[in-house]
Coordinates of C-alpha atoms and ligand atoms in Angstrom, one line a residue:
M1 CA 22.8 -22.5 56.5
T2 CA 21.1 -25.2 54.3
T3 CA 22.3 -26.2 51.1
R4 CA 19.3 -28.5 49.7
S5 CA 19.0 -30.0 46.2
A6 CA 19.1 -28.1 43.2
R7 CA 21.2 -28.8 40.2
P8 CA 24.3 -26.5 39.8
A9 CA 25.0 -25.6 36.0
A10 CA 28.8 -26.1 36.3
R11 CA 28.4 -29.8 36.9
S12 CA 25.2 -30.7 35.2
A13 CA 24.8 -28.8 32.0
A14 CA 26.3 -30.8 29.3
P15 CA 28.8 -29.0 27.2
R16 CA 28.5 -29.3 23.5
S17 CA 31.2 -31.9 23.0
G18 CA 31.7 -34.9 20.6
A19 CA 30.1 -33.3 17.7
P20 CA 32.4 -31.8 15.1
K21 CA 32.6 -28.1 15.2
P22 CA 30.7 -26.0 12.6
A23 CA 33.1 -24.7 10.0
G24 CA 34.6 -21.6 11.5
P25 CA 37.4 -19.2 10.8
K26 CA 40.6 -21.1 10.1
S27 CA 43.6 -20.2 12.3
G28 CA 44.9 -16.8 11.5
Q29 CA 42.0 -16.1 9.3
R30 CA 40.2 -12.8 9.9
V31 CA 36.5 -12.7 10.8
R32 CA 34.7 -10.0 8.7
S33 CA 31.1 -9.0 9.3
S34 CA 28.7 -6.3 8.8
F35 CA 27.2 -6.5 12.2
V36 CA 29.5 -6.6 15.2
V37 CA 28.9 -6.6 18.9
V38 CA 31.7 -5.6 21.3
A39 CA 31.4 -6.6 24.9
N40 CA 33.7 -7.2 27.7
R41 CA 33.1 -10.8 27.8
L42 CA 32.4 -13.2 24.9
P43 CA 29.1 -15.0 25.4
V44 CA 30.9 -18.4 26.3
D45 CA 32.8 -19.9 29.0
R46 CA 35.4 -22.8 28.5
V47 CA 34.6 -26.1 30.1
V48 CA 37.1 -29.1 30.6
L49 CA 35.8 -32.3 29.4
P50 CA 36.3 -35.7 31.1
D51 CA 39.1 -36.5 28.6
G52 CA 40.9 -33.4 29.5
S53 CA 40.1 -31.6 26.2
T54 CA 38.1 -28.3 26.2
D55 CA 35.0 -26.9 24.9
W56 CA 32.8 -23.8 25.1
R57 CA 29.6 -23.4 26.8
T58 CA 27.1 -20.4 26.7
S59 CA 27.6 -18.5 29.8
P60 CA 24.7 -17.0 31.9
G61 CA 24.2 -13.4 32.7
G62 CA 21.9 -10.6 31.6
L63 CA 23.8 -9.3 28.7
V64 CA 24.4 -12.8 27.1
S65 CA 20.7 -13.8 27.7
A66 CA 19.6 -10.5 25.9
L67 CA 22.0 -10.7 22.9
A68 CA 22.6 -14.3 21.8
P69 CA 19.2 -14.5 19.8
V70 CA 19.8 -11.2 18.1
M71 CA 23.3 -12.1 17.0
R72 CA 22.3 -15.5 15.5
K73 CA 19.6 -13.7 13.5
N74 CA 22.0 -11.2 12.0
H75 CA 25.0 -13.5 11.4
G76 CA 27.0 -11.3 13.5
A77 CA 30.5 -11.3 15.1
W78 CA 31.0 -11.0 18.7
V79 CA 34.3 -9.3 19.9
G80 CA 35.3 -9.8 23.6
W81 CA 37.7 -11.3 26.2
H82 CA 37.4 -15.0 26.6
G83 CA 37.9 -15.2 30.3
A84 CA 41.4 -16.4 30.8
A85 CA 44.3 -14.0 31.5
D86 CA 47.5 -14.0 29.6
E87 CA 46.2 -16.3 26.7
E88 CA 45.8 -15.3 23.0
L89 CA 43.1 -17.3 20.9
E90 CA 42.2 -17.2 17.2
P91 CA 38.7 -16.5 16.2
F92 CA 36.3 -19.3 16.5
V93 CA 32.7 -20.3 15.8
D94 CA 30.5 -21.6 18.6
D95 CA 26.7 -22.5 18.4
G96 CA 26.5 -20.3 15.4
L97 CA 28.2 -17.3 16.8
Q98 CA 31.4 -15.9 15.2
L99 CA 33.6 -15.1 18.2
V100 CA 36.8 -12.8 18.1
P101 CA 38.6 -13.1 21.6
V102 CA 40.6 -10.0 22.8
P103 CA 43.5 -11.0 25.1
L104 CA 43.9 -9.5 28.6
S105 CA 46.8 -9.9 30.8
A106 CA 46.5 -10.7 34.5
M107 CA 47.4 -7.2 35.4
E108 CA 44.8 -5.7 32.9
V109 CA 42.1 -7.9 34.5
E110 CA 43.1 -6.5 37.9
E111 CA 43.3 -3.0 36.8
Y112 CA 40.7 -2.6 34.0
Y113 CA 38.2 -5.2 34.9
E114 CA 38.2 -5.7 38.7
G115 CA 39.7 -2.2 39.4
F116 CA 38.3 0.7 37.0
S117 CA 35.3 -1.2 35.8
N118 CA 34.1 -3.0 39.1
G119 CA 35.8 -1.0 41.7
T120 CA 35.3 2.5 40.3
L121 CA 32.5 2.6 37.7
W122 CA 30.2 0.1 39.2
P123 CA 29.6 1.4 42.7
L124 CA 29.7 5.2 41.1
Y125 CA 26.9 4.4 38.5
H126 CA 24.8 2.5 41.3
D127 CA 24.2 5.5 43.6
V128 CA 27.5 4.9 45.4
V129 CA 25.9 2.2 47.5
E130 CA 29.7 1.2 48.0
F131 CA 32.6 3.7 47.7
P132 CA 34.1 3.9 44.3
E133 CA 37.8 4.0 44.4
Y134 CA 39.8 6.2 42.0
H135 CA 43.3 5.0 41.0
R136 CA 45.1 6.5 38.2
E137 CA 46.8 3.2 37.2
W138 CA 43.4 1.6 36.8
W139 CA 42.4 4.4 34.5
D140 CA 45.4 4.0 32.4
A141 CA 44.7 0.3 32.0
Y142 CA 41.1 1.2 31.2
V143 CA 42.3 3.5 28.3
K144 CA 44.7 0.8 27.1
V145 CA 42.3 -2.0 27.1
N146 CA 39.3 0.1 25.5
Q147 CA 41.8 0.9 22.7
R148 CA 42.5 -2.9 22.2
F149 CA 38.9 -3.6 21.9
A150 CA 38.3 -0.6 19.5
D151 CA 41.2 -1.9 17.4
A152 CA 39.7 -5.5 17.3
A153 CA 36.3 -4.0 16.2
A154 CA 37.9 -2.0 13.7
A155 CA 39.6 -5.0 12.1
T156 CA 36.3 -7.2 12.3
A157 CA 33.7 -4.7 10.9
K158 CA 33.0 -4.5 7.1
R159 CA 33.1 -1.3 5.3
N160 CA 29.9 0.7 6.2
G161 CA 29.0 -1.8 8.6
T162 CA 27.4 -1.5 12.2
V163 CA 29.2 -1.9 15.6
W164 CA 27.1 -2.1 18.7
V165 CA 29.3 -1.5 21.9
Q166 CA 28.0 -2.8 25.2
D167 CA 28.2 -1.5 28.6
Y168 CA 30.4 0.3 31.2
Q169 CA 33.6 -1.5 30.7
L170 CA 33.9 0.0 27.1
Q171 CA 32.7 3.6 27.2
L172 CA 35.7 4.8 25.5
V173 CA 35.4 2.5 22.4
P174 CA 32.9 4.4 20.4
Q175 CA 35.1 7.6 20.0
M176 CA 38.3 5.3 19.6
L177 CA 36.5 3.3 16.8
R178 CA 35.1 6.5 15.1
D179 CA 38.7 7.9 15.0
K180 CA 39.9 4.7 13.1
R181 CA 36.8 4.0 11.0
P182 CA 34.5 7.1 10.4
D183 CA 32.6 4.9 7.8
L184 CA 31.0 2.8 10.6
T185 CA 27.6 3.2 12.2
I186 CA 28.3 3.0 16.1
G187 CA 25.8 2.2 18.8
F188 CA 26.5 2.0 22.5
F189 CA 24.2 0.5 25.1
L190 CA 24.6 1.0 28.9
H191 CA 23.2 -1.9 30.8
I192 CA 23.3 -0.2 34.2
P193 CA 22.1 3.1 35.5
F194 CA 23.6 6.3 34.3
P195 CA 24.1 8.3 37.3
P196 CA 22.9 11.8 38.2
V197 CA 25.2 14.9 37.6
E198 CA 26.0 15.3 41.2
L199 CA 27.5 11.7 41.4
F200 CA 29.0 11.4 38.0
Q201 CA 31.1 14.6 38.5
Q202 CA 33.2 12.7 41.1
L203 CA 34.8 11.0 38.4
P204 CA 38.4 12.4 37.8
W205 CA 38.1 11.4 34.1
R206 CA 34.5 12.6 33.5
R207 CA 35.2 14.5 30.4
Q208 CA 37.2 11.7 28.8
V209 CA 34.2 9.2 29.6
L210 CA 31.7 11.5 28.1
A211 CA 33.8 12.2 25.0
G212 CA 34.2 8.3 24.5
L213 CA 30.5 7.9 24.6
L214 CA 29.9 10.8 22.2
G215 CA 31.7 8.7 19.4
A216 CA 28.4 6.8 19.1
D217 CA 25.6 7.7 16.9
L218 CA 23.2 6.3 19.2
V219 CA 23.7 6.0 23.1
G220 CA 21.1 3.8 24.6
F221 CA 20.1 3.7 28.2
Q222 CA 17.7 1.6 30.3
L223 CA 15.5 4.6 31.4
P224 CA 14.7 8.1 30.3
G225 CA 16.2 9.3 33.5
G226 CA 19.6 7.9 32.6
S227 CA 19.5 9.4 29.1
A228 CA 18.5 12.8 30.6
N229 CA 21.4 12.7 32.9
F230 CA 23.8 12.0 30.1
V231 CA 22.5 14.8 27.9
R232 CA 22.7 17.3 30.9
L233 CA 26.2 16.3 31.6
V234 CA 27.2 16.7 28.0
R235 CA 25.7 20.3 28.0
Q236 CA 27.4 21.3 31.2
R237 CA 30.7 19.4 31.1
V238 CA 31.4 19.3 27.3
G239 CA 29.7 22.4 26.3
L240 CA 28.1 20.9 23.2
P241 CA 24.5 22.1 22.2
T242 CA 21.7 19.8 22.8
H243 CA 18.1 19.7 21.8
R244 CA 15.9 17.3 23.6
D245 CA 17.6 13.8 22.9
R246 CA 20.0 15.1 20.3
I247 CA 23.5 16.3 20.7
Q248 CA 25.1 18.5 18.1
H249 CA 28.9 17.9 17.3
P250 CA 30.9 21.0 15.6
D251 CA 31.4 18.8 12.5
G252 CA 27.5 18.5 11.9
R253 CA 27.4 14.9 13.3
E254 CA 24.6 14.2 15.8
T255 CA 24.5 11.8 18.8
V256 CA 21.2 10.6 19.9
A257 CA 20.6 9.8 23.6
R258 CA 17.4 7.6 24.1
A259 CA 16.0 4.9 26.5
Y260 CA 15.5 1.4 25.4
P261 CA 14.4 -0.7 28.6
I262 CA 15.9 -4.2 28.0
A263 CA 13.6 -7.1 27.7
I264 CA 13.6 -10.8 27.8
D265 CA 12.7 -13.8 25.5
A266 CA 9.3 -14.0 27.1
R267 CA 8.0 -16.7 24.9
G268 CA 10.9 -18.9 25.3
Y269 CA 10.8 -18.6 29.1
Q270 CA 7.0 -19.3 29.2
E271 CA 7.4 -22.5 26.8
L272 CA 10.4 -23.7 28.9
A273 CA 8.5 -23.2 32.2
D274 CA 5.3 -25.2 30.9
E275 CA 7.3 -28.2 29.6
P276 CA 6.3 -31.2 31.5
T277 CA 9.7 -31.9 32.8
T278 CA 10.0 -28.4 34.3
L279 CA 6.6 -28.8 36.0
A280 CA 7.8 -32.1 37.5
R281 CA 11.0 -30.5 38.6
A282 CA 9.0 -27.5 40.3
A283 CA 6.8 -29.9 42.1
E284 CA 9.9 -31.9 43.2
I285 CA 11.6 -28.7 44.4
R286 CA 8.4 -27.9 46.4
Q287 CA 8.4 -31.4 48.1
D288 CA 12.0 -31.1 48.8
L289 CA 11.3 -27.9 50.6
G290 CA 8.8 -29.9 52.9
D291 CA 5.6 -28.8 50.9
P292 CA 5.4 -25.4 52.5
R293 CA 2.4 -23.1 52.2
T294 CA 4.4 -20.4 50.7
V295 CA 7.7 -20.5 48.9
F296 CA 9.4 -17.0 48.8
L297 CA 12.3 -16.9 46.1
G298 CA 15.2 -14.5 45.5
V299 CA 17.7 -14.8 42.6
D300 CA 20.5 -12.5 42.2
R301 CA 24.1 -12.3 41.3
L302 CA 25.9 -12.0 44.7
D303 CA 26.4 -8.3 44.4
Y304 CA 26.0 -5.5 47.1
T305 CA 23.6 -3.6 44.8
K306 CA 21.1 -6.4 44.9
G307 CA 20.0 -5.6 48.6
L308 CA 20.6 -9.1 49.7
K309 CA 21.5 -8.1 53.3
Q310 CA 18.4 -5.9 53.9
R311 CA 16.2 -8.6 52.4
I312 CA 17.6 -11.5 54.5
R313 CA 17.3 -9.3 57.6
A314 CA 13.8 -8.6 56.9
F315 CA 12.9 -12.3 56.6
G316 CA 15.0 -13.1 59.7
E317 CA 12.9 -10.7 61.7
L318 CA 9.7 -12.0 60.2
F319 CA 10.5 -15.6 61.2
A320 CA 11.8 -14.3 64.7
S321 CA 8.5 -12.5 65.5
G322 CA 6.3 -15.4 64.3
Q323 CA 4.8 -13.4 61.7
L324 CA 6.1 -16.0 59.3
D325 CA 6.0 -19.6 60.6
P326 CA 9.0 -21.6 59.5
D327 CA 6.8 -24.6 59.5
E328 CA 4.6 -23.0 56.7
V329 CA 6.9 -20.7 54.9
V330 CA 10.4 -20.9 53.4
F331 CA 12.6 -18.4 51.8
V332 CA 15.0 -19.7 49.0
Q333 CA 17.8 -17.3 47.9
V334 CA 19.9 -18.3 45.0
A335 CA 23.0 -16.3 44.7
T336 CA 25.2 -16.7 41.5
P337 CA 28.8 -16.4 42.4
S338 CA 30.2 -13.1 41.0
R339 CA 33.4 -11.2 40.9
E340 CA 35.0 -13.4 43.5
R341 CA 38.3 -11.8 43.5
V342 CA 37.2 -8.4 44.3
D343 CA 37.5 -7.7 48.0
K344 CA 34.0 -6.1 48.5
Y345 CA 32.3 -9.2 47.0
R346 CA 34.2 -11.5 49.2
Q347 CA 33.3 -9.6 52.3
L348 CA 29.6 -9.5 51.1
R349 CA 29.7 -13.4 50.6
D350 CA 31.0 -14.0 54.2
E351 CA 28.4 -11.4 55.6
I352 CA 25.6 -13.4 53.8
D353 CA 27.0 -16.7 55.0
R354 CA 27.1 -15.4 58.6
L355 CA 23.5 -13.7 58.4
V356 CA 21.8 -16.9 56.9
G357 CA 23.7 -19.2 59.3
R358 CA 22.6 -17.2 62.4
I359 CA 19.0 -17.1 61.4
N360 CA 18.7 -20.7 60.5
G361 CA 20.8 -21.5 63.6
D362 CA 18.6 -19.6 66.0
L363 CA 15.2 -20.5 64.3
G364 CA 15.5 -23.8 62.3
R365 CA 15.0 -27.3 63.5
I366 CA 16.0 -30.6 62.0
G367 CA 14.6 -30.8 58.6
R368 CA 13.4 -27.4 58.4
S369 CA 15.6 -24.2 57.9
P370 CA 13.6 -20.9 57.3
I371 CA 16.2 -19.9 54.7
V372 CA 17.4 -22.1 52.0
Y373 CA 20.5 -20.4 50.7
L374 CA 22.2 -21.7 47.4
H375 CA 25.4 -20.1 46.2
N376 CA 25.6 -21.4 42.7
S377 CA 24.8 -20.8 39.1
Y378 CA 21.9 -23.0 37.4
P379 CA 20.9 -23.9 33.7
R380 CA 17.8 -22.1 32.4
D381 CA 15.5 -25.1 32.8
E382 CA 16.3 -25.2 36.5
M383 CA 15.8 -21.4 36.9
A384 CA 12.3 -21.8 35.1
A385 CA 11.4 -24.5 37.7
L386 CA 12.5 -22.5 40.5
Y387 CA 10.2 -19.6 39.2
K388 CA 7.4 -22.1 38.8
A389 CA 7.9 -23.3 42.3
A390 CA 8.0 -19.8 43.9
D391 CA 4.7 -18.3 45.2
V392 CA 6.4 -14.9 45.8
M393 CA 9.3 -13.7 44.0
V394 CA 11.3 -10.9 45.8
V395 CA 13.7 -8.6 43.7
T396 CA 14.7 -5.9 46.1
P397 CA 17.9 -4.3 44.7
L398 CA 19.2 -1.0 46.1
R399 CA 19.7 0.0 42.5
D400 CA 19.5 -1.9 39.3
G401 CA 19.7 -0.9 35.6
M402 CA 16.8 -3.1 34.8
N403 CA 16.6 -6.5 36.5
L404 CA 15.8 -9.5 34.1
V405 CA 14.9 -11.9 37.0
A406 CA 11.6 -9.9 37.6
K407 CA 10.7 -10.3 34.0
E408 CA 11.6 -13.9 33.8
Y409 CA 9.6 -14.6 36.8
V410 CA 6.4 -13.1 35.1
A411 CA 7.1 -14.6 31.9
C412 CA 6.9 -18.1 33.6
R413 CA 3.6 -17.6 35.5
S414 CA 1.5 -18.6 32.6
D415 CA -1.5 -19.5 34.9
G416 CA -1.6 -16.0 36.4
S417 CA -0.5 -17.0 39.8
G418 CA 2.1 -15.9 41.9
A419 CA 3.3 -12.3 43.5
L420 CA 6.2 -10.2 42.4
V421 CA 7.8 -7.9 45.1
L422 CA 10.0 -5.4 43.2
S423 CA 12.1 -2.6 44.4
E424 CA 11.4 1.0 43.3
F425 CA 15.1 1.2 42.4
A426 CA 15.1 -1.4 39.8
G427 CA 14.6 -0.1 36.1
A428 CA 12.0 -2.9 35.8
A429 CA 9.7 -1.0 38.3
Q430 CA 8.7 1.5 35.7
E431 CA 7.3 -1.2 33.6
L432 CA 6.0 -3.6 36.1
R433 CA 3.9 -1.1 37.9
Q434 CA 1.4 -3.9 39.3
A435 CA 4.2 -5.4 41.2
F436 CA 4.2 -5.1 45.0
Q437 CA 6.8 -2.1 45.1
V438 CA 9.1 -1.5 48.1
N439 CA 11.8 0.8 49.1
P440 CA 14.4 -1.7 50.1
Y441 CA 16.2 0.6 52.5
D442 CA 13.0 0.6 54.6
I443 CA 13.3 -2.9 56.4
N444 CA 9.9 -2.4 58.2
G445 CA 8.1 -1.3 55.0
M446 CA 9.6 -4.3 53.3
K447 CA 8.5 -6.7 56.0
D448 CA 4.9 -5.3 55.5
V449 CA 4.9 -5.8 51.6
F450 CA 6.2 -9.3 52.0
L451 CA 3.2 -10.2 54.3
L452 CA 1.0 -8.3 52.1
A453 CA 2.0 -10.3 49.0
D454 CA 1.9 -13.5 51.0
Q455 CA -1.8 -12.7 52.0
A456 CA -3.0 -11.2 48.7
S457 CA -6.2 -12.7 47.3
P458 CA -5.8 -15.0 44.3
L459 CA -8.1 -12.7 42.4
D460 CA -5.9 -9.6 43.3
L461 CA -2.7 -11.6 42.3
R462 CA -4.1 -12.6 38.9
R463 CA -5.2 -9.1 38.0
R464 CA -1.7 -7.9 38.7
M465 CA 0.1 -10.7 37.0
R466 CA -2.1 -10.3 33.9
A467 CA -1.1 -6.7 33.5
M468 CA 2.5 -7.5 34.1
R469 CA 2.6 -10.3 31.6
R470 CA 0.9 -8.1 28.9
Q471 CA 3.9 -5.7 29.5
V472 CA 6.4 -8.4 29.4
F473 CA 5.1 -10.2 26.3
D474 CA 4.3 -7.1 24.3
H475 CA 7.9 -5.9 24.8
D476 CA 10.0 -8.8 24.4
I477 CA 13.9 -9.0 23.5
D478 CA 13.2 -9.1 19.7
R479 CA 11.2 -5.8 19.8
W480 CA 13.9 -4.3 22.1
A481 CA 16.8 -5.0 19.5
E482 CA 14.6 -4.1 16.6
R483 CA 13.8 -0.7 18.1
Y484 CA 17.4 0.0 19.0
L485 CA 18.8 -1.1 15.6
A486 CA 16.2 0.6 13.5
D487 CA 16.7 3.8 15.5
L488 CA 20.5 3.4 15.0
R489 CA 20.1 2.9 11.4
Q490 CA 17.9 6.0 11.1
T491 CA 20.5 8.2 13.1
R492 CA 23.2 7.4 10.5
G493 CA 20.8 7.5 7.6
A494 CA 19.6 11.0 8.4
E495 CA 23.3 12.1 8.0
R496 CA 24.3 10.5 4.7
Ligands
LIG501 P1 22.8 -8.4 36.1 O1 23.2 -7.4 37.2 O2 23.6 -9.6 36.1 O3 22.7 -7.6 34.7 P2 19.9 -9.3 36.0 O4 19.2 -8.3 35.1 O5 19.1 -9.7 37.1 O6 21.2 -8.7 36.5 O7 20.3 -10.5 35.0 C1 20.8 -11.6 35.6 C2 20.7 -12.8 34.7 O8 21.3 -14.0 35.2 C3 19.2 -13.3 34.5 O9 18.8 -13.7 33.2 C4 19.1 -14.6 35.4 O10 18.3 -15.5 35.1 C5 20.5 -15.0 35.4 N1 20.8 -15.7 36.7 C6 20.7 -15.1 37.9 N2 21.3 -15.9 38.8 C7 21.5 -17.1 38.1 C8 21.8 -18.4 38.6 N3 22.0 -18.8 40.0 N4 22.0 -19.4 37.8 C9 21.9 -19.0 36.4 N5 21.4 -18.1 36.0 C10 21.1 -17.0 36.9 C11 23.0 -6.3 34.1 C12 22.4 -5.3 34.9 C13 20.9 -5.2 35.1 C14 20.3 -5.5 33.6 C15 20.9 -6.5 32.9 C16 20.7 -6.6 31.5 O11 22.9 -5.0 36.3 O12 20.2 -4.3 35.6 O13 18.9 -6.0 33.7 O14 22.5 -6.3 32.8 O15 20.7 -5.4 30.9

């Protein structure tokens, strides 16, 4: 396995230190806002400075990349866990965001977060690519923690305010919040797929989860398929009447279920990618890789849904058969460390280490490894440089709600070059139709498409990239949030 130069975020990104903190809530003072986001995690990570003091740094990840700009624009408050167990923190302001920490005990992290959220819901909602585990103690912790988040949101939201709840960890919050604060407009957005009826009904607590979501005025999904699954389940399992995307409650209230495919800050990415320092860094990366003819790139959280094993196997076979020549081609796989305390994730990491080690051991030579594997998190400018340096981006999840990496790559290719290989099972495939689409379970099929993308004519690539760029730039993150929030206002407006 090779770990060549690239700059890990944890060591190189400078935390905001030294400068006085913006005036924030004083100790014990409550934050009140008419726009509140509730998510499992606050959008910051704590860093320890050389003098031993601590500060906060905006954390990477799909959800954070998507929501931070919207929050700043709306002077909102963000309710979420701050990432350390058994610690209570007062609300604070960081980088213009009002942050309201929700405490979790070590046991709750294990049962609510690692257990029910990531050991039950995550695999169940991703087509059962790993077996979901069902434990009653995990469910009990999920209920308890969801209530705590709902209580914190209820205490933060101003009268008649709007609360936007995020993702699968907090599906009970909408109804819990409505019980306490019927004056609020409540939105929910699910970042991961919503499974078909046949899979969802495995869940022993399926009715409670549906009832939790039904507390929202608007339930948003990545794709129309997810929203249709939800409406069908509500009809069958809860017995409420539905009409297209509307669900009628006995008290006259309505819940609307609709798709809002999440987007990125396309212009921001493009500008960053075109900065002279980024371009220089991209050239340096290629040089460090030995100036190969083709750089293939994969960038994923290290997660079993991302199809890493199948992808690496496909490359291993292409290198072994000589269809790809390690003297000319390199495959760079960046895998962000993720959920490292969960067993399945530890096992996956070991398997990937072994797989990459075996391929490089068999096929590499001094100074040349066919696969460059980087198990690290990087700052945005380094990510943009990697996207610029890559000729072919490979995004081949077994199932993915959307996949922002695919869109980020497209946004960075301002000269129209580059190829995107994209799994049919990523939500992004419904929008990026000109990508080279693959079925990630079909290793031979994937190998063919990797070769096809490598050999495609510059004209064909430019034509595909132009169409994908139009899509990504026309549907950016601002439009996504505006569309969702406008619909949310309307759902409630119609009732009042
Ligand atoms: P994720 O499963 O985390 O998100 P993805 O959409 O690809 O997947 O978002 C990953 C984000 O992390 C991207 O913005 C990417 O740039 C960043 N990232 C990845 N590797 C990195 C690294 N090594 N260093 C730094 N940053 C890195 C969930 C769902 C997705 C959905 C998003 C948003 O699973 O399907 O698209 O939420 O809704």
